[in-house]
Amino acid sequence: MSSHGCWTRRAGHFERLGLEFTDLWGRWPTLIDWQNVFCEVSKYTRATHPHVRGVSGRTRIKQEFRQTPARIDYRFPPRWGLPAERTAQVRPGPGR
């Protein structure tokens, strides 16, 4: 199934599986969220099952995960409407 197919059928799949999705600050995953999920699953699968040749034929992972010791303080665009403590403060740039 394509990412668009999952996006259009998401509520039905969550209901069928008895799942409650509440992790994106009250919003459902968007189409780009699903695309990112499939990308990450593809990379994980290529790393853990290198002997399986997928549809794309890709086997190489461009970059391996390296954990950083410092905690990452993620910030998101104000237009996403997330809680203020998670939202980046926009600084005026040159000419603004």
mmCIF file of N, CA, C and O in Angstrom:
data_model
loop_
_atom_site.group_PDB
_atom_site.id
_atom_site.type_symbol
_atom_site.label_atom_id
_atom_site.label_comp_id
_atom_site.label_asym_id
_atom_site.label_seq_id
_atom_site.Cartn_x
_atom_site.Cartn_y
_atom_site.Cartn_z
ATOM 1 N N MET A 1 0.839 -1.173 0.000
ATOM 2 C CA MET A 1 0.000 0.000 0.000
ATOM 3 C C MET A 1 0.887 1.240 0.000
ATOM 4 O O MET A 1 1.912 1.279 0.659
ATOM 5 N N SER A 2 0.484 2.237 -0.718
ATOM 6 C CA SER A 2 1.245 3.484 -0.804
ATOM 7 C C SER A 2 1.048 4.327 0.450
ATOM 8 O O SER A 2 0.140 4.095 1.244
ATOM 9 N N SER A 3 1.911 5.333 0.611
ATOM 10 C CA SER A 3 1.741 6.237 1.749
ATOM 11 C C SER A 3 0.406 6.979 1.635
ATOM 12 O O SER A 3 -0.263 7.218 2.636
ATOM 13 N N HIS A 4 -0.010 7.300 0.411
ATOM 14 C CA HIS A 4 -1.298 7.977 0.228
ATOM 15 C C HIS A 4 -2.439 7.050 0.630
ATOM 16 O O HIS A 4 -3.412 7.475 1.256
ATOM 17 N N GLY A 5 -2.318 5.762 0.308
ATOM 18 C CA GLY A 5 -3.339 4.786 0.702
ATOM 19 C C GLY A 5 -3.458 4.675 2.208
ATOM 20 O O GLY A 5 -4.562 4.601 2.756
ATOM 21 N N CYS A 6 -2.334 4.643 2.896
ATOM 22 C CA CYS A 6 -2.358 4.593 4.367
ATOM 23 C C CYS A 6 -2.963 5.858 4.937
ATOM 24 O O CYS A 6 -3.722 5.811 5.905
ATOM 25 N N TRP A 7 -2.621 6.990 4.339
ATOM 26 C CA TRP A 7 -3.134 8.268 4.825
ATOM 27 C C TRP A 7 -4.656 8.323 4.696
ATOM 28 O O TRP A 7 -5.347 8.738 5.617
ATOM 29 N N THR A 8 -5.188 7.886 3.553
ATOM 30 C CA THR A 8 -6.631 7.975 3.343
ATOM 31 C C THR A 8 -7.402 6.946 4.174
ATOM 32 O O THR A 8 -8.564 7.165 4.476
ATOM 33 N N ARG A 9 -6.760 5.859 4.564
ATOM 34 C CA ARG A 9 -7.437 4.798 5.320
ATOM 35 C C ARG A 9 -6.995 4.740 6.783
ATOM 36 O O ARG A 9 -7.288 3.782 7.482
ATOM 37 N N ARG A 10 -6.287 5.754 7.245
ATOM 38 C CA ARG A 10 -5.665 5.712 8.572
ATOM 39 C C ARG A 10 -6.654 5.475 9.706
ATOM 40 O O ARG A 10 -6.412 4.643 10.565
ATOM 41 N N ALA A 11 -7.755 6.190 9.734
ATOM 42 C CA ALA A 11 -8.707 6.050 10.837
ATOM 43 C C ALA A 11 -9.256 4.624 10.902
ATOM 44 O O ALA A 11 -9.359 4.045 11.982
ATOM 45 N N GLY A 12 -9.569 4.066 9.763
ATOM 46 C CA GLY A 12 -10.087 2.694 9.718
ATOM 47 C C GLY A 12 -9.082 1.672 10.218
ATOM 48 O O GLY A 12 -9.434 0.734 10.946
ATOM 49 N N HIS A 13 -7.813 1.861 9.857
ATOM 50 C CA HIS A 13 -6.776 0.927 10.315
ATOM 51 C C HIS A 13 -6.569 1.037 11.824
ATOM 52 O O HIS A 13 -6.447 0.023 12.514
ATOM 53 N N PHE A 14 -6.536 2.247 12.356
ATOM 54 C CA PHE A 14 -6.355 2.416 13.789
ATOM 55 C C PHE A 14 -7.540 1.815 14.547
ATOM 56 O O PHE A 14 -7.366 1.144 15.561
ATOM 57 N N GLU A 15 -8.747 2.049 14.041
ATOM 58 C CA GLU A 15 -9.942 1.499 14.679
ATOM 59 C C GLU A 15 -9.925 -0.025 14.623
ATOM 60 O O GLU A 15 -10.179 -0.702 15.621
ATOM 61 N N ARG A 16 -9.613 -0.582 13.466
ATOM 62 C CA ARG A 16 -9.574 -2.037 13.278
ATOM 63 C C ARG A 16 -8.591 -2.702 14.238
ATOM 64 O O ARG A 16 -8.843 -3.781 14.764
ATOM 65 N N LEU A 17 -7.454 -2.028 14.474
ATOM 66 C CA LEU A 17 -6.421 -2.584 15.341
ATOM 67 C C LEU A 17 -6.580 -2.193 16.804
ATOM 68 O O LEU A 17 -5.782 -2.591 17.656
ATOM 69 N N GLY A 18 -7.607 -1.393 17.092
ATOM 70 C CA GLY A 18 -7.850 -0.980 18.468
ATOM 71 C C GLY A 18 -6.800 -0.013 18.995
ATOM 72 O O GLY A 18 -6.506 -0.001 20.185
ATOM 73 N N LEU A 19 -6.228 0.791 18.107
ATOM 74 C CA LEU A 19 -5.182 1.731 18.501
ATOM 75 C C LEU A 19 -5.743 3.136 18.658
ATOM 76 O O LEU A 19 -6.639 3.546 17.916
ATOM 77 N N GLU A 20 -5.208 3.852 19.623
ATOM 78 C CA GLU A 20 -5.579 5.248 19.803
ATOM 79 C C GLU A 20 -4.341 6.089 19.528
ATOM 80 O O GLU A 20 -3.335 5.957 20.214
ATOM 81 N N PHE A 21 -4.401 6.935 18.540
ATOM 82 C CA PHE A 21 -3.240 7.736 18.161
ATOM 83 C C PHE A 21 -3.354 9.117 18.776
ATOM 84 O O PHE A 21 -4.265 9.869 18.461
ATOM 85 N N THR A 22 -2.409 9.452 19.664
ATOM 86 C CA THR A 22 -2.451 10.758 20.322
ATOM 87 C C THR A 22 -1.060 11.363 20.474
ATOM 88 O O THR A 22 -0.827 12.157 21.372
ATOM 89 N N ASP A 23 -0.108 11.028 19.629
ATOM 90 C CA ASP A 23 1.271 11.432 19.850
ATOM 91 C C ASP A 23 1.709 12.708 19.141
ATOM 92 O O ASP A 23 2.751 13.229 19.433
ATOM 93 N N LEU A 24 0.954 13.227 18.202
ATOM 94 C CA LEU A 24 1.375 14.423 17.468
ATOM 95 C C LEU A 24 0.581 15.640 17.935
ATOM 96 O O LEU A 24 0.043 16.406 17.146
ATOM 97 N N TRP A 25 0.519 15.825 19.235
ATOM 98 C CA TRP A 25 -0.156 16.967 19.838
ATOM 99 C C TRP A 25 -1.591 17.110 19.348
ATOM 100 O O TRP A 25 -2.058 18.186 19.014
ATOM 101 N N GLY A 26 -2.272 15.987 19.280
ATOM 102 C CA GLY A 26 -3.681 15.995 18.931
ATOM 103 C C GLY A 26 -4.004 16.002 17.454
ATOM 104 O O GLY A 26 -5.159 16.050 17.085
ATOM 105 N N ARG A 27 -2.998 15.949 16.591
ATOM 106 C CA ARG A 27 -3.310 15.917 15.149
ATOM 107 C C ARG A 27 -2.951 14.551 14.583
ATOM 108 O O ARG A 27 -2.066 13.878 15.066
ATOM 109 N N TRP A 28 -3.664 14.172 13.550
ATOM 110 C CA TRP A 28 -3.373 12.928 12.854
ATOM 111 C C TRP A 28 -2.127 13.105 11.987
ATOM 112 O O TRP A 28 -1.842 14.223 11.540
ATOM 113 N N PRO A 29 -1.407 12.013 11.709
ATOM 114 C CA PRO A 29 -0.259 12.111 10.796
ATOM 115 C C PRO A 29 -0.722 12.600 9.421
ATOM 116 O O PRO A 29 -1.777 12.196 8.931
ATOM 117 N N THR A 30 0.077 13.468 8.832
ATOM 118 C CA THR A 30 -0.221 13.972 7.491
ATOM 119 C C THR A 30 0.426 13.050 6.471
ATOM 120 O O THR A 30 1.141 12.111 6.818
ATOM 121 N N LEU A 31 0.202 13.355 5.218
ATOM 122 C CA LEU A 31 0.781 12.547 4.147
ATOM 123 C C LEU A 31 2.304 12.521 4.226
ATOM 124 O O LEU A 31 2.925 11.465 4.078
ATOM 125 N N ILE A 32 2.945 13.642 4.538
ATOM 126 C CA ILE A 32 4.404 13.670 4.645
ATOM 127 C C ILE A 32 4.872 12.842 5.838
ATOM 128 O O ILE A 32 5.935 12.221 5.799
ATOM 129 N N ASP A 33 4.097 12.801 6.918
ATOM 130 C CA ASP A 33 4.441 11.953 8.062
ATOM 131 C C ASP A 33 4.485 10.485 7.642
ATOM 132 O O ASP A 33 5.396 9.742 8.007
ATOM 133 N N TRP A 34 3.479 10.052 6.875
ATOM 134 C CA TRP A 34 3.443 8.655 6.410
ATOM 135 C C TRP A 34 4.615 8.374 5.477
ATOM 136 O O TRP A 34 5.243 7.317 5.547
ATOM 137 N N GLN A 35 4.930 9.314 4.613
ATOM 138 C CA GLN A 35 6.064 9.137 3.707
ATOM 139 C C GLN A 35 7.353 8.947 4.518
ATOM 140 O O GLN A 35 8.166 8.081 4.204
ATOM 141 N N ASN A 36 7.520 9.745 5.563
ATOM 142 C CA ASN A 36 8.702 9.619 6.414
ATOM 143 C C ASN A 36 8.741 8.269 7.130
ATOM 144 O O ASN A 36 9.804 7.657 7.273
ATOM 145 N N VAL A 37 7.591 7.795 7.591
ATOM 146 C CA VAL A 37 7.533 6.481 8.246
ATOM 147 C C VAL A 37 8.009 5.393 7.290
ATOM 148 O O VAL A 37 8.851 4.561 7.638
ATOM 149 N N PHE A 38 7.488 5.406 6.066
ATOM 150 C CA PHE A 38 7.883 4.370 5.101
ATOM 151 C C PHE A 38 9.360 4.468 4.747
ATOM 152 O O PHE A 38 10.029 3.457 4.549
ATOM 153 N N CYS A 39 9.899 5.671 4.678
ATOM 154 C CA CYS A 39 11.319 5.858 4.400
ATOM 155 C C CYS A 39 12.161 5.243 5.514
ATOM 156 O O CYS A 39 13.127 4.521 5.264
ATOM 157 N N GLU A 40 11.803 5.526 6.770
ATOM 158 C CA GLU A 40 12.556 4.989 7.904
ATOM 159 C C GLU A 40 12.440 3.473 7.979
ATOM 160 O O GLU A 40 13.419 2.779 8.261
ATOM 161 N N VAL A 41 11.253 2.934 7.720
ATOM 162 C CA VAL A 41 11.076 1.476 7.725
ATOM 163 C C VAL A 41 11.927 0.839 6.634
ATOM 164 O O VAL A 41 12.567 -0.190 6.841
ATOM 165 N N SER A 42 11.975 1.473 5.476
ATOM 166 C CA SER A 42 12.793 0.964 4.377
ATOM 167 C C SER A 42 14.266 0.915 4.760
ATOM 168 O O SER A 42 14.960 -0.084 4.526
ATOM 169 N N LYS A 43 14.758 1.983 5.383
ATOM 170 C CA LYS A 43 16.167 2.015 5.802
ATOM 171 C C LYS A 43 16.445 0.963 6.863
ATOM 172 O O LYS A 43 17.459 0.261 6.806
ATOM 173 N N TYR A 44 15.554 0.832 7.835
ATOM 174 C CA TYR A 44 15.726 -0.157 8.896
ATOM 175 C C TYR A 44 15.745 -1.563 8.301
ATOM 176 O O TYR A 44 16.582 -2.385 8.655
ATOM 177 N N THR A 45 14.831 -1.817 7.377
ATOM 178 C CA THR A 45 14.746 -3.136 6.759
ATOM 179 C C THR A 45 16.002 -3.465 5.962
ATOM 180 O O THR A 45 16.516 -4.578 6.037
ATOM 181 N N ARG A 46 16.521 -2.493 5.214
ATOM 182 C CA ARG A 46 17.752 -2.737 4.451
ATOM 183 C C ARG A 46 18.926 -3.033 5.371
ATOM 184 O O ARG A 46 19.782 -3.849 5.057
ATOM 185 N N ALA A 47 18.955 -2.377 6.539
ATOM 186 C CA ALA A 47 20.059 -2.601 7.477
ATOM 187 C C ALA A 47 19.944 -3.948 8.184
ATOM 188 O O ALA A 47 20.942 -4.622 8.418
ATOM 189 N N THR A 48 18.738 -4.355 8.527
ATOM 190 C CA THR A 48 18.551 -5.586 9.295
ATOM 191 C C THR A 48 18.379 -6.837 8.443
ATOM 192 O O THR A 48 18.572 -7.942 8.940
ATOM 193 N N HIS A 49 18.023 -6.666 7.181
ATOM 194 C CA HIS A 49 17.832 -7.817 6.285
ATOM 195 C C HIS A 49 18.530 -7.552 4.942
ATOM 196 O O HIS A 49 17.871 -7.479 3.895
ATOM 197 N N PRO A 50 19.847 -7.409 4.950
ATOM 198 C CA PRO A 50 20.556 -7.056 3.714
ATOM 199 C C PRO A 50 20.439 -8.117 2.611
ATOM 200 O O PRO A 50 20.615 -7.808 1.440
ATOM 201 N N HIS A 51 20.099 -9.341 2.982
ATOM 202 C CA HIS A 51 19.979 -10.423 2.002
ATOM 203 C C HIS A 51 18.669 -10.359 1.198
ATOM 204 O O HIS A 51 18.549 -11.000 0.164
ATOM 205 N N VAL A 52 17.702 -9.567 1.662
ATOM 206 C CA VAL A 52 16.415 -9.445 0.969
ATOM 207 C C VAL A 52 16.497 -8.291 -0.017
ATOM 208 O O VAL A 52 16.769 -7.157 0.356
ATOM 209 N N ARG A 53 16.249 -8.587 -1.267
ATOM 210 C CA ARG A 53 16.290 -7.552 -2.289
ATOM 211 C C ARG A 53 14.891 -6.961 -2.435
ATOM 212 O O ARG A 53 13.957 -7.646 -2.830
ATOM 213 N N GLY A 54 14.744 -5.714 -2.103
ATOM 214 C CA GLY A 54 13.434 -5.061 -2.146
ATOM 215 C C GLY A 54 13.032 -4.664 -3.550
ATOM 216 O O GLY A 54 13.765 -4.879 -4.520
ATOM 217 N N VAL A 55 11.884 -4.068 -3.670
ATOM 218 C CA VAL A 55 11.347 -3.638 -4.954
ATOM 219 C C VAL A 55 12.276 -2.638 -5.632
ATOM 220 O O VAL A 55 12.506 -2.695 -6.832
ATOM 221 N N SER A 56 12.830 -1.712 -4.848
ATOM 222 C CA SER A 56 13.685 -0.672 -5.426
ATOM 223 C C SER A 56 15.077 -1.195 -5.779
ATOM 224 O O SER A 56 15.793 -0.566 -6.551
ATOM 225 N N GLY A 57 15.475 -2.303 -5.169
ATOM 226 C CA GLY A 57 16.806 -2.844 -5.414
ATOM 227 C C GLY A 57 17.898 -2.143 -4.623
ATOM 228 O O GLY A 57 19.060 -2.489 -4.720
ATOM 229 N N ARG A 58 17.526 -1.156 -3.820
ATOM 230 C CA ARG A 58 18.521 -0.416 -3.035
ATOM 231 C C ARG A 58 19.002 -1.278 -1.873
ATOM 232 O O ARG A 58 18.223 -1.967 -1.235
ATOM 233 N N THR A 59 20.288 -1.206 -1.613
ATOM 234 C CA THR A 59 20.849 -1.954 -0.486
ATOM 235 C C THR A 59 21.670 -1.067 0.427
ATOM 236 O O THR A 59 21.881 -1.391 1.582
ATOM 237 N N ARG A 60 22.150 0.047 -0.075
ATOM 238 C CA ARG A 60 23.056 0.897 0.684
ATOM 239 C C ARG A 60 22.291 1.903 1.540
ATOM 240 O O ARG A 60 21.300 2.478 1.114
ATOM 241 N N ILE A 61 22.782 2.109 2.759
ATOM 242 C CA ILE A 61 22.269 3.147 3.640
ATOM 243 C C ILE A 61 23.249 4.312 3.541
ATOM 244 O O ILE A 61 24.449 4.136 3.732
ATOM 245 N N LYS A 62 22.763 5.492 3.225
ATOM 246 C CA LYS A 62 23.651 6.642 3.008
ATOM 247 C C LYS A 62 24.413 7.043 4.263
ATOM 248 O O LYS A 62 25.548 7.467 4.195
ATOM 249 N N GLN A 63 23.774 6.950 5.417
ATOM 250 C CA GLN A 63 24.422 7.384 6.647
ATOM 251 C C GLN A 63 23.891 6.546 7.806
ATOM 252 O O GLN A 63 22.694 6.307 7.903
ATOM 253 N N GLU A 64 24.795 6.108 8.672
ATOM 254 C CA GLU A 64 24.387 5.335 9.832
ATOM 255 C C GLU A 64 24.081 6.257 11.005
ATOM 256 O O GLU A 64 24.680 7.315 11.150
ATOM 257 N N PHE A 65 23.174 5.821 11.848
ATOM 258 C CA PHE A 65 22.798 6.579 13.037
ATOM 259 C C PHE A 65 23.954 6.587 14.028
ATOM 260 O O PHE A 65 24.550 5.560 14.324
ATOM 261 N N ARG A 66 24.262 7.768 14.526
ATOM 262 C CA ARG A 66 25.258 7.919 15.585
ATOM 263 C C ARG A 66 24.612 8.732 16.693
ATOM 264 O O ARG A 66 24.265 9.897 16.495
ATOM 265 N N GLN A 67 24.453 8.104 17.843
ATOM 266 C CA GLN A 67 23.795 8.777 18.959
ATOM 267 C C GLN A 67 24.691 9.855 19.529
ATOM 268 O O GLN A 67 25.893 9.670 19.687
ATOM 269 N N THR A 68 24.101 10.995 19.822
ATOM 270 C CA THR A 68 24.834 12.089 20.439
ATOM 271 C C THR A 68 24.597 12.050 21.947
ATOM 272 O O THR A 68 23.489 11.718 22.379
ATOM 273 N N PRO A 69 25.609 12.360 22.738
ATOM 274 C CA PRO A 69 25.410 12.319 24.187
ATOM 275 C C PRO A 69 24.519 13.452 24.699
ATOM 276 O O PRO A 69 23.884 13.323 25.731
ATOM 277 N N ALA A 70 24.470 14.552 23.976
ATOM 278 C CA ALA A 70 23.658 15.697 24.407
ATOM 279 C C ALA A 70 22.187 15.496 24.040
ATOM 280 O O ALA A 70 21.873 14.957 22.980
ATOM 281 N N ARG A 71 21.299 15.956 24.900
ATOM 282 C CA ARG A 71 19.865 15.892 24.627
ATOM 283 C C ARG A 71 19.531 16.900 23.531
ATOM 284 O O ARG A 71 20.032 18.026 23.553
ATOM 285 N N ILE A 72 18.687 16.507 22.601
ATOM 286 C CA ILE A 72 18.280 17.402 21.523
ATOM 287 C C ILE A 72 16.987 18.101 21.930
ATOM 288 O O ILE A 72 16.023 17.456 22.329
ATOM 289 N N ASP A 73 16.972 19.404 21.846
ATOM 290 C CA ASP A 73 15.792 20.189 22.173
ATOM 291 C C ASP A 73 15.093 20.549 20.861
ATOM 292 O O ASP A 73 15.406 21.555 20.238
ATOM 293 N N TYR A 74 14.169 19.711 20.446
ATOM 294 C CA TYR A 74 13.484 19.914 19.181
ATOM 295 C C TYR A 74 12.545 21.106 19.246
ATOM 296 O O TYR A 74 11.860 21.319 20.237
ATOM 297 N N ARG A 75 12.513 21.883 18.171
ATOM 298 C CA ARG A 75 11.588 23.013 18.028
ATOM 299 C C ARG A 75 10.880 22.877 16.692
ATOM 300 O O ARG A 75 11.466 22.432 15.711
ATOM 301 N N PHE A 76 9.632 23.286 16.659
ATOM 302 C CA PHE A 76 8.824 23.122 15.464
ATOM 303 C C PHE A 76 8.297 24.469 14.986
ATOM 304 O O PHE A 76 8.176 25.405 15.764
ATOM 305 N N PRO A 77 7.944 24.562 13.711
ATOM 306 C CA PRO A 77 7.460 25.833 13.157
ATOM 307 C C PRO A 77 6.189 26.308 13.857
ATOM 308 O O PRO A 77 5.310 25.503 14.165
ATOM 309 N N PRO A 78 6.090 27.620 14.103
ATOM 310 C CA PRO A 78 4.889 28.162 14.753
ATOM 311 C C PRO A 78 3.594 27.806 14.016
ATOM 312 O O PRO A 78 2.564 27.578 14.646
ATOM 313 N N ARG A 79 3.644 27.727 12.693
ATOM 314 C CA ARG A 79 2.419 27.458 11.919
ATOM 315 C C ARG A 79 1.835 26.073 12.189
ATOM 316 O O ARG A 79 0.703 25.796 11.821
ATOM 317 N N TRP A 80 2.612 25.192 12.849
ATOM 318 C CA TRP A 80 2.082 23.874 13.177
ATOM 319 C C TRP A 80 1.087 23.936 14.321
ATOM 320 O O TRP A 80 0.358 22.982 14.578
ATOM 321 N N GLY A 81 1.062 25.062 15.045
ATOM 322 C CA GLY A 81 0.094 25.228 16.125
ATOM 323 C C GLY A 81 0.335 24.315 17.318
ATOM 324 O O GLY A 81 -0.617 23.902 17.978
ATOM 325 N N LEU A 82 1.581 24.002 17.616
ATOM 326 C CA LEU A 82 1.915 23.132 18.741
ATOM 327 C C LEU A 82 2.076 23.969 20.009
ATOM 328 O O LEU A 82 2.125 25.191 19.951
ATOM 329 N N PRO A 83 2.170 23.307 21.181
ATOM 330 C CA PRO A 83 2.354 24.070 22.423
ATOM 331 C C PRO A 83 3.565 24.993 22.345
ATOM 332 O O PRO A 83 4.579 24.668 21.725
ATOM 333 N N ALA A 84 3.470 26.149 22.997
ATOM 334 C CA ALA A 84 4.515 27.181 22.933
ATOM 335 C C ALA A 84 5.881 26.654 23.350
ATOM 336 O O ALA A 84 6.903 27.051 22.779
ATOM 337 N N GLU A 85 5.937 25.756 24.329
ATOM 338 C CA GLU A 85 7.233 25.239 24.786
ATOM 339 C C GLU A 85 7.930 24.367 23.741
ATOM 340 O O GLU A 85 9.113 24.076 23.858
ATOM 341 N N ARG A 86 7.234 23.955 22.685
ATOM 342 C CA ARG A 86 7.828 23.151 21.613
ATOM 343 C C ARG A 86 8.023 23.946 20.330
ATOM 344 O O ARG A 86 8.482 23.425 19.338
ATOM 345 N N THR A 87 7.605 25.206 20.346
ATOM 346 C CA THR A 87 7.608 26.015 19.130
ATOM 347 C C THR A 87 8.834 26.915 19.062
ATOM 348 O O THR A 87 9.212 27.546 20.038
ATOM 349 N N ALA A 88 9.439 26.960 17.917
ATOM 350 C CA ALA A 88 10.609 27.823 17.693
ATOM 351 C C ALA A 88 10.178 29.283 17.697
ATOM 352 O O ALA A 88 9.088 29.625 17.226
ATOM 353 N N GLN A 89 11.043 30.120 18.213
ATOM 354 C CA GLN A 89 10.802 31.557 18.178
ATOM 355 C C GLN A 89 11.414 32.081 16.884
ATOM 356 O O GLN A 89 12.578 31.833 16.602
ATOM 357 N N VAL A 90 10.627 32.777 16.102
ATOM 358 C CA VAL A 90 11.098 33.299 14.832
ATOM 359 C C VAL A 90 11.831 34.613 15.071
ATOM 360 O O VAL A 90 11.287 35.548 15.669
ATOM 361 N N ARG A 91 13.073 34.672 14.650
ATOM 362 C CA ARG A 91 13.876 35.901 14.780
ATOM 363 C C ARG A 91 13.810 36.684 13.473
ATOM 364 O O ARG A 91 13.935 36.098 12.405
ATOM 365 N N PRO A 92 13.646 37.981 13.559
ATOM 366 C CA PRO A 92 13.631 38.772 12.319
ATOM 367 C C PRO A 92 14.983 38.676 11.626
ATOM 368 O O PRO A 92 16.025 38.788 12.258
ATOM 369 N N GLY A 93 14.960 38.400 10.349
ATOM 370 C CA GLY A 93 16.190 38.311 9.574
ATOM 371 C C GLY A 93 16.524 39.635 8.937
ATOM 372 O O GLY A 93 15.832 40.640 9.148
ATOM 373 N N PRO A 94 17.571 39.680 8.151
ATOM 374 C CA PRO A 94 17.950 40.914 7.469
ATOM 375 C C PRO A 94 16.814 41.433 6.595
ATOM 376 O O PRO A 94 16.157 40.654 5.903
ATOM 377 N N GLY A 95 16.579 42.708 6.668
ATOM 378 C CA GLY A 95 15.548 43.313 5.827
ATOM 379 C C GLY A 95 14.132 43.139 6.349
ATOM 380 O O GLY A 95 13.188 43.446 5.664
ATOM 381 N N ARG A 96 13.974 42.585 7.546
ATOM 382 C CA ARG A 96 12.632 42.395 8.102
ATOM 383 C C ARG A 96 12.315 43.435 9.127
ATOM 384 O O ARG A 96 13.049 43.889 9.876
#
